[in-house]
Amino acid sequence: MYFEINFFPRPDSPNQCPEWAIVDLQGSLETRQPVPLGGKFVGDLHFTKQNVPILIIGHHILYGKIVDMEKPFAVIVKDESSETATDRDTDKNTSVNYVVKALIKKKLLFKQRPKPIIANIPKKL
Amino acid sequence: MDCDQNERSLEDINTVLEYAKLELSDVKPTVQCIYFSQQLDNQSFKLLELDDTVLETLTNGEKVVIRGNTDDMAVLCTQTNTFEIKEAEISNSMLITPQLDIGEDVDDSGPQNTKVSKVISVMNNYYELRPCKPKVAKLKKLLEENMYSGKECEEDEQHQGHKYCFEDLLNIVQGSEVEIKESLKKLKACQIEGLWRVLDFDFLTQVLNHIIQLCEENDWLSTGIPLDECLETLGQLFPREVIAHVIDCYANEMKSGGGQGDHDPDDQPMQIDAKFFSLSEDKICQFFAELVLKNSGKFNLKEFLKVWEQTVPQGMRTSLSQLEGIALIDRNCMPEVIWYFPVEDLPEDVGERFNTLFKTREKWSLAEISPYIRDLTTLKVDVGGLLTKYARASMMNGIKVFSSRKPVT
C-alpha cells in the first residue's frame, strides 16, 4: 500500500491552503423526529465583544471558547484523478493519492453544560 | 420540509437573544446562522492531526507518503521521519465548517447583519501521528535472504533468495528515505548492480584480506590507499562496487590527500581529485576480533588477546574498548572468558532488548550496558532515561549496577 499526500493547490495562491473551522460540541446533536439532518438549521453563533463564542441551539445556550489547536488537522480527501493504473510492465500496485483539501487550525470548543432558555415568554408586540 | 437557508430574519434572531437574556450590546453585530449542508456527508474525508514537521513538509511542497502492508499498521513518512498512524475516536461531535468567522475576524461595529455558514460533516474520529523508528530488523531480515558471496556464486543454490532495490525496500520496510538510507549504512549494505546486498562474512574476509595485503605490499598503511589504483588492481577479483564499499566501511577518506611518502617532485604531478583512504585502526581491529570470536563460543580471554594482537595488521594496536557492543567479558569466572555478543543481533523492541540482556547477565554496570542500549535512545530519552524506565539500580561492591525490574522470561 502506498499513498502520496499533496496540498490541494488554490488557483489564486498556490502555496496556501484554505482554512476551515470546527465547532466542537460535547455529545451529539439530535432532532426530535428521526429525520435526515441535511439542510436543517443548527443554531445562531454570536461573539461577544470579548470574542467569547455563544451558540444558541434550539432551547439551549452554550458558552464556549476559541481554541488555537496545538496540532492542526489536515482534511484529507482521495484524489479521484490519481486512481488510474500505473506501470503495467512492473505490475506495481495502483497508487492512490490523497489531497489536503483544507487545514483546520482553530476550533470553537463548547464544553460547558448548555443552559436552557425559557421560551414561554410571550413575544413582544 | 427543509428550511430555506435565507429565511432566518433578524427579528427571529433578536427574539431568541431576548429569551436568552442577552443584550444586543453584549454581542458583535454579525450573527452567523449555522445550517447543515444539503450534502451532509460524514464519510467523504478524513481528519489527520499534523505534527509540526509534517505540516512544514506539506507547506514546502515536499513529499509526504503513507506506506503499509495489509498486515502492518500504516505509517506516514516525510523525507526524514516516520510516524505511526493511529485512529482516535472521541465522544464529542466535531462540526466541520468550511466558512466560519472566528473572534477577531468578526467586526465589532456596524449594523446588525447575518451570515450563513454550512456544516459539511459531523466527525467523531480523527487520525493521530506518533513518531516512531523504522523497523530496521525487518530490513536486516530482507537483506539476509540473499547475502552476497561473490559473482561466481550468484546463480547457485544458496543464492536463489529475493534481491531488493531501494524502491522495494521503501515499500516493505516502513520508513522514510533518509532513515532507510541510514539503516542501510548501519547494516553495511552495498549496492551491487542496483540491488542492495549485505556481504556474507567469509566473502567480506576475503576482500578485506586482499586489501590489507595490498596495503602491506605497497606501504599504503603509512601513505594511504589510493582508491583508483586499488580498484584497478583488485577489480579483476571482485566487483569494483564491492571493493569501494569495503574501503568505505573500514577506512576513512584522507582530506589532505595522501601519497606523502617518497614522492619524487619530477614525477607526474599528483592528481588533485585522487582519493586516498587510511584504514581505520578501530574498525580493522574490530573486524579481526569478530573473525576470531564469531564461531568460537566462550574463549579464554588471555589467549584471545594474544591471538587477536597477532591477527591484526602490523602496526595496529588492539584495545578492549574496540569491543564495545561486540563482545562480552566475564571476569568472575576462572579463567576469564570472552564471547561474541553483537548488539546487531539483539531485539529491536526496547522491552525485549532489556529482557535479553538481563537473561544473559543478571547485573550490568553502566559502562557494560551502555553500548547495548545506545541504539535505542531517542531525542527525548537518553541512556539514563532508558535505564530509569526499564532497569532497577542497586549497589554492588561500591559500583552502581542495573538489573531487571521484573522476572526475566
XYZ file of C-alpha atoms in Angstrom:
534
model
C 0.000 0.000 0.000
C 1.380 3.364 -0.915
C -0.249 6.756 -0.941
C 1.096 10.205 -1.502
C -0.368 13.250 0.164
C -0.200 16.606 -1.554
C -1.508 20.024 -0.864
C -4.573 20.977 -2.864
C -3.408 23.978 -4.814
C -5.628 27.030 -4.743
C -5.744 28.821 -8.094
C -5.168 32.214 -6.508
C -2.478 31.281 -4.007
C -0.770 28.028 -4.935
C 1.137 27.600 -1.707
C -1.716 28.336 0.597
C -4.380 26.019 1.757
C -7.953 27.004 2.684
C -8.574 27.142 6.396
C -11.725 25.604 7.757
C -13.041 25.544 11.297
C -14.561 23.110 13.748
C -17.417 23.653 16.120
C -16.692 21.111 18.826
C -19.683 20.031 20.865
C -19.882 17.590 23.703
C -22.309 14.820 22.926
C -24.270 14.653 19.725
C -26.980 16.661 18.076
C -30.400 15.120 17.737
C -33.649 16.071 16.123
C -36.990 15.323 17.738
C -38.048 13.108 14.903
C -35.645 10.787 13.144
C -35.239 12.865 10.016
C -32.115 13.438 7.978
C -30.111 16.442 9.115
C -29.266 17.736 5.634
C -30.243 21.345 5.184
C -31.540 21.752 8.727
C -30.865 24.812 10.842
C -28.433 24.229 13.682
C -28.268 27.476 15.581
C -27.098 31.078 15.820
C -23.475 31.803 16.548
C -22.660 35.060 18.288
C -19.427 36.527 19.511
C -19.286 38.868 22.467
C -17.185 41.997 22.268
C -14.541 39.989 24.154
C -14.672 37.277 21.472
C -16.417 34.685 23.589
C -18.430 32.465 21.231
C -22.075 31.899 22.140
C -24.081 29.265 20.344
C -27.841 29.100 20.632
C -29.194 25.732 19.550
C -32.859 25.034 20.000
C -33.698 25.862 23.594
C -30.133 25.908 24.775
C -27.441 28.480 25.058
C -23.855 27.337 25.045
C -20.842 29.375 26.058
C -17.570 28.318 24.545
C -14.061 29.449 23.793
C -11.797 29.856 20.815
C -9.053 27.253 20.795
C -5.899 27.522 18.717
C -5.247 23.869 18.049
C -1.868 22.658 19.219
C -1.836 20.208 16.357
C -3.858 21.380 13.376
C -5.916 18.947 11.369
C -5.454 18.323 7.689
C -8.676 17.485 5.853
C -7.651 14.659 3.529
C -9.641 13.522 0.513
C -8.893 10.828 -2.025
C -7.684 12.343 -5.266
C -10.007 10.606 -7.718
C -7.943 11.664 -10.722
C -4.926 9.708 -9.483
C -6.741 6.405 -9.249
C -5.572 5.121 -12.615
C -3.494 2.004 -13.113
C 0.213 2.626 -13.074
C 3.026 0.916 -14.966
C 1.637 -2.261 -16.382
C 5.099 -3.600 -17.052
C 6.211 -3.667 -13.441
C 2.802 -4.803 -12.234
C 3.040 -2.379 -9.330
C 0.064 -1.721 -7.136
C -2.083 1.130 -8.314
C -1.147 4.072 -6.165
C -3.868 6.337 -4.961
C -3.089 9.818 -3.849
C -4.674 11.883 -1.172
C -5.027 15.617 -1.293
C -5.097 18.026 1.604
C -8.269 19.934 0.928
C -8.000 22.286 3.883
C -6.316 22.869 7.200
C -8.121 23.338 10.482
C -6.154 25.413 12.949
C -8.889 26.817 15.152
C -11.988 25.452 16.743
C -14.819 26.695 18.846
C -14.996 24.426 21.850
C -18.276 24.205 23.733
C -17.736 22.003 26.734
C -19.747 23.802 29.374
C -23.159 22.425 30.177
C -25.776 24.075 27.928
C -28.112 26.440 29.749
C -31.799 26.086 28.958
C -33.663 29.068 27.580
C -37.130 29.546 28.913
C -39.120 30.153 25.771
C -42.576 30.647 27.197
C -42.221 34.363 27.405
C -44.869 35.865 25.123
C -43.475 37.693 22.107
C -43.209 41.443 22.468
C -45.705 43.253 20.343
C -39.748 20.482 4.502
C -36.246 21.855 4.885
C -35.720 25.415 5.990
C -34.839 27.902 3.335
C -31.445 28.998 4.426
C -32.196 32.615 3.779
C -35.331 32.698 5.806
C -33.884 33.377 9.203
C -34.660 37.012 9.907
C -33.085 39.490 12.262
C -36.344 39.514 14.091
C -36.142 35.777 14.740
C -32.580 36.136 15.878
C -33.242 39.020 18.214
C -36.202 37.264 19.759
C -34.033 34.357 20.649
C -31.408 36.713 22.056
C -34.033 38.277 24.214
C -35.193 34.926 25.560
C -31.570 34.102 26.226
C -31.358 37.315 28.243
C -28.587 38.684 26.073
C -28.398 42.346 25.124
C -27.577 43.420 21.607
C -24.810 45.482 23.096
C -23.197 42.364 24.543
C -22.602 40.796 21.169
C -20.963 41.786 17.918
C -23.339 42.813 15.132
C -22.660 39.869 12.795
C -24.604 36.712 13.559
C -23.631 33.512 11.821
C -26.553 31.202 11.156
C -25.310 27.688 11.054
C -27.037 25.076 8.911
C -26.262 21.534 7.935
C -25.346 21.375 4.289
C -27.794 19.673 1.948
C -24.992 17.286 1.088
C -24.086 16.438 4.657
C -21.562 13.640 4.383
C -19.556 12.119 7.200
C -17.606 9.698 5.030
C -16.061 11.788 2.315
C -12.882 12.812 4.066
C -10.539 12.032 6.929
C -9.029 14.271 9.571
C -5.304 13.879 10.116
C -3.685 15.530 13.122
C -0.460 17.155 11.982
C 2.891 17.167 13.670
C 4.962 20.374 13.161
C 7.415 18.618 10.846
C 4.656 17.149 8.708
C 2.868 20.473 8.371
C 6.101 22.152 7.351
C 6.857 19.411 4.844
C 3.443 19.720 3.231
C 3.632 23.510 3.125
C 7.033 23.341 1.426
C 5.574 21.095 -1.226
C 7.796 18.179 -0.208
C 6.704 14.594 -0.366
C 4.600 13.022 2.359
C 3.667 9.391 1.852
C 1.708 6.724 3.625
C 3.116 3.208 3.495
C 1.949 -0.084 4.811
C 1.172 -3.677 4.068
C -2.159 -5.282 4.755
C -0.905 -6.914 7.934
C 1.075 -3.956 9.243
C -0.089 -0.696 10.664
C 0.163 2.210 8.262
C 2.943 4.749 8.696
C 3.346 8.257 7.395
C 6.769 9.287 6.116
C 8.358 12.570 5.216
C 11.857 12.502 3.694
C 13.359 12.168 7.139
C 10.765 10.996 9.677
C 8.408 8.118 10.264
C 5.112 8.229 12.196
C 2.643 5.554 13.170
C -0.926 6.425 12.195
C -3.472 5.669 14.901
C -7.195 6.233 14.791
C -8.668 8.157 17.702
C -12.382 8.098 18.482
C -13.937 10.801 20.604
C -17.285 11.273 22.256
C -17.527 14.871 21.056
C -19.110 15.848 17.765
C -16.944 17.960 15.542
C -18.984 20.058 13.130
C -16.787 20.813 10.144
C -17.487 24.291 8.822
C -15.500 25.490 5.802
C -16.575 29.073 6.248
C -16.692 30.419 9.733
C -15.529 33.757 11.026
C -13.847 33.472 14.357
C -13.263 36.054 17.047
C -11.307 38.948 15.645
C -12.467 38.165 12.107
C -15.886 39.362 13.181
C -16.348 43.142 13.057
C -17.317 44.649 16.351
C -19.128 47.645 14.906
C -21.659 48.363 12.205
C -25.262 47.443 11.625
C -26.588 44.084 12.637
C -26.290 41.519 9.855
C -26.408 37.798 9.270
C -24.150 35.342 7.520
C -24.837 31.737 6.643
C -22.321 29.067 7.497
C -22.743 25.438 6.495
C -21.633 22.304 8.293
C -20.498 19.826 5.683
C -19.706 16.987 8.021
C -20.012 15.788 11.602
C -16.968 13.809 12.704
C -16.303 11.631 15.762
C -12.879 10.418 14.871
C -9.526 11.519 13.506
C -6.076 10.073 12.883
C -3.121 10.944 15.047
C 0.574 10.660 14.301
C 3.034 9.141 16.728
C 6.753 9.445 15.878
C 8.372 6.048 15.590
C 11.575 4.451 14.461
C 11.585 2.449 11.240
C 11.680 -1.315 11.564
C 15.344 -1.919 10.861
C 15.192 -5.564 11.931
C 12.857 -6.155 9.018
C 15.377 -4.588 6.663
C 18.122 -6.809 8.011
C 15.991 -9.892 7.507
C 15.204 -8.972 3.927
C 18.830 -8.398 3.043
C 19.834 -11.668 4.659
C 17.573 -13.588 2.281
C 20.316 -13.469 -0.276
C 23.698 -12.396 1.021
C 26.429 -11.690 -1.490
C 29.260 -14.181 -1.714
C 30.865 -13.136 -4.951
C 29.890 -13.019 -8.595
C 30.564 -16.697 -9.194
C 28.064 -17.755 -6.552
C 25.145 -15.683 -7.706
C 23.434 -18.483 -9.590
C 23.992 -21.271 -7.097
C 21.501 -22.883 -4.693
C 22.243 -20.644 -1.712
C 21.633 -17.523 -3.739
C 18.124 -18.026 -5.024
C 16.581 -15.709 -2.450
C 14.929 -12.432 -3.368
C 17.042 -9.376 -4.086
C 15.746 -5.851 -3.483
C 16.210 -2.410 -4.961
C 15.782 0.778 -2.913
C 12.210 1.278 -4.051
C 11.278 -2.239 -2.899
C 12.838 -1.631 0.493
C 10.998 1.658 0.981
C 7.692 -0.010 0.419
C 8.239 -3.101 2.533
C 10.153 -1.646 5.467
C 8.006 1.262 6.507
C 10.330 4.206 6.958
C 11.422 7.498 5.444
C 14.032 7.612 2.687
C 16.666 9.184 4.881
C 16.093 6.704 7.714
C 16.249 3.712 5.358
C 19.486 5.034 3.857
C 20.949 5.421 7.342
C 19.876 1.913 8.273
C 21.458 0.523 5.121
C 24.673 2.242 6.111
C 24.482 0.795 9.622
C 23.942 -2.682 8.223
C 26.956 -2.108 5.961
C 24.810 -2.851 2.933
C 26.259 -2.372 -0.511
C 24.557 -1.535 -3.784
C 25.617 -4.088 -6.375
C 24.143 -3.746 -9.882
C 21.322 -1.599 -8.498
C 20.319 -4.038 -5.790
C 21.058 -3.688 -2.089
C 23.037 -6.581 -0.614
C 24.949 -7.439 2.536
C 28.215 -9.262 2.131
C 28.461 -12.628 3.796
C 31.205 -12.704 6.380
C 33.539 -15.115 4.615
C 33.407 -13.126 1.427
C 33.992 -9.882 3.310
C 37.012 -11.511 4.960
C 38.426 -12.380 1.545
C 38.031 -8.857 0.205
C 39.414 -7.178 3.307
C 42.385 -9.518 3.473
C 43.237 -8.731 -0.124
C 43.064 -5.025 0.557
C 45.242 -5.308 3.658
C 47.756 -7.481 1.820
C 47.955 -4.906 -0.967
C 48.462 -2.195 1.651
C 51.301 -4.090 3.275
C 52.990 -4.753 -0.072
C 52.791 -1.111 -1.140
C 53.329 0.525 2.214
C 49.888 2.094 1.878
C 49.356 1.771 5.601
C 51.517 4.825 6.110
C 50.864 6.724 2.895
C 47.199 5.945 2.435
C 45.339 3.746 -0.032
C 44.978 5.309 -3.478
C 41.415 4.347 -4.318
C 41.711 4.188 -8.094
C 44.833 2.072 -8.054
C 43.314 -0.288 -5.529
C 40.150 -0.665 -7.604
C 42.231 -1.263 -10.706
C 44.354 -3.963 -9.105
C 41.633 -5.859 -7.275
C 38.954 -5.183 -9.908
C 39.843 -8.447 -11.588
C 38.924 -10.438 -8.492
C 35.936 -8.561 -7.111
C 33.318 -6.102 -8.436
C 34.546 -2.530 -8.021
C 31.403 -1.577 -6.152
C 32.259 -4.141 -3.501
C 35.883 -3.056 -3.144
C 34.904 0.599 -2.864
C 32.223 -0.313 -0.327
C 34.611 -2.296 1.873
C 37.149 0.526 1.784
C 34.402 2.955 2.712
C 33.405 0.795 5.679
C 36.856 0.152 7.046
C 38.845 3.226 6.077
C 38.492 6.970 6.290
C 38.950 9.323 3.392
C 42.053 11.424 3.835
C 41.130 15.074 3.438
C 44.543 16.471 2.776
C 45.312 13.819 0.176
C 47.783 11.028 0.762
C 50.794 9.811 -1.143
C 53.055 11.757 1.169
C 55.679 9.064 1.079
C 58.747 9.169 -1.111
C 57.226 11.446 -3.683
C 59.639 12.473 -6.393
C 58.763 16.011 -7.493
C 59.867 15.169 -11.006
C 57.200 12.506 -11.306
C 53.782 13.241 -12.702
C 52.035 15.854 -10.591
C 49.598 14.354 -8.112
C 46.021 14.443 -9.328
C 44.106 16.931 -7.244
C 40.991 14.838 -7.222
C 42.635 11.461 -6.465
C 41.070 9.888 -3.392
C 43.130 8.419 -0.619
C 41.946 6.373 2.335
C 43.591 5.407 5.565
C 42.492 2.193 7.237
C 40.672 2.778 10.494
C 42.605 1.047 13.251
C 39.493 0.618 15.396
C 37.341 -0.814 12.636
C 40.003 -3.201 11.393
C 40.726 -4.452 14.912
C 37.003 -4.901 15.491
C 36.777 -6.917 12.319
C 39.556 -9.256 13.359
C 38.067 -9.670 16.828
C 34.832 -10.676 15.137
C 36.715 -13.071 12.903
C 38.346 -14.778 15.863
C 35.276 -14.877 18.116
C 32.459 -15.439 15.671
C 32.377 -19.204 15.672
C 34.263 -19.816 18.891
C 31.810 -19.843 21.769
C 33.495 -18.832 25.039
C 37.160 -18.012 24.502
C 39.829 -17.831 27.172
C 40.382 -14.070 27.496
C 44.158 -14.169 27.858
C 44.504 -16.423 24.830
C 42.103 -14.344 22.816
C 44.038 -11.160 23.453
C 47.227 -12.860 22.234
C 45.630 -14.266 19.080
C 43.874 -11.006 18.369
C 47.037 -8.959 18.514
C 48.790 -11.382 16.207
C 45.987 -11.329 13.658
C 45.688 -7.600 13.136
C 47.913 -5.868 10.566
C 51.345 -4.917 11.814
C 51.412 -1.548 13.441
C 47.796 -1.619 14.550
C 47.017 -1.618 18.246
C 44.197 -3.597 19.789
C 42.245 -2.314 22.760
C 39.318 -3.702 24.721
C 37.358 -0.521 24.102
C 37.102 -1.547 20.452
C 34.971 -4.490 21.560
C 32.089 -2.464 22.990
C 28.834 -3.733 21.585
C 30.625 -6.686 20.015
C 31.758 -8.989 22.816
C 31.129 -9.635 26.487
C 33.751 -10.463 29.093
C 33.105 -12.475 32.229
C 35.701 -11.594 34.826
C 34.010 -13.552 37.573
C 34.896 -16.983 36.315
C 38.305 -18.614 36.341
C 39.822 -18.285 33.771
C 38.246 -15.091 32.490
C 36.366 -15.602 29.259
C 35.157 -13.560 26.316
C 32.488 -14.348 23.762
C 30.854 -12.861 20.668
C 27.787 -10.815 21.601
C 26.932 -8.259 18.904
C 24.308 -5.614 19.513
C 23.001 -6.037 15.926
C 21.662 -9.494 16.796
C 19.627 -8.252 19.754
C 15.878 -7.498 19.669
C 14.808 -4.093 18.410
C 11.921 -3.743 20.819
C 13.122 -1.989 23.989
C 11.377 -4.314 26.443
C 12.615 -7.406 24.639
C 16.125 -5.961 24.404
C 16.357 -5.470 28.179
C 14.884 -8.896 28.757
C 17.552 -10.498 26.590
C 20.314 -8.509 28.242
C 19.229 -9.485 31.740
C 18.793 -13.082 30.677
C 22.410 -13.047 29.546
C 23.731 -11.352 32.645
C 21.899 -10.525 35.845
C 23.710 -7.313 36.738
C 25.350 -4.776 34.469
C 27.432 -1.725 35.191
C 26.698 1.455 33.271
C 29.839 1.032 31.180
C 28.919 -2.548 30.330
C 25.296 -1.944 29.365
C 25.541 1.389 27.558
C 26.915 0.029 24.263
C 23.991 -2.406 24.180
C 21.233 0.185 24.535
C 22.705 3.265 22.894
C 20.974 2.485 19.587
C 17.596 2.652 21.335
C 17.943 6.242 22.507
C 15.778 8.969 21.005
C 15.826 12.757 21.109
C 13.706 12.586 24.216
C 15.120 9.562 26.011
C 18.829 9.007 26.604
C 20.674 6.018 28.132
C 19.905 7.245 31.651
C 16.251 7.612 30.778
C 16.057 4.093 29.380
C 17.700 2.628 32.463
C 15.363 4.507 34.770
C 12.396 3.090 32.936
C 13.480 -0.475 32.268
C 16.030 -1.359 34.933
C 16.482 -1.304 38.669
C 19.617 0.260 40.103
C 21.495 -1.101 43.101
C 24.996 -1.013 44.539
C 27.419 -3.902 44.297
C 30.983 -3.691 45.526
C 30.742 0.064 45.510
C 29.642 0.299 41.888
C 26.171 1.119 40.622
C 24.710 -1.846 38.777
C 21.494 -2.378 36.844
C 19.254 -5.408 36.917
C 15.795 -6.341 35.736
C 12.694 -4.727 37.154
C 10.621 -7.801 36.614
C 11.134 -11.569 36.405
C 13.162 -12.419 33.347
C 11.301 -14.645 30.877
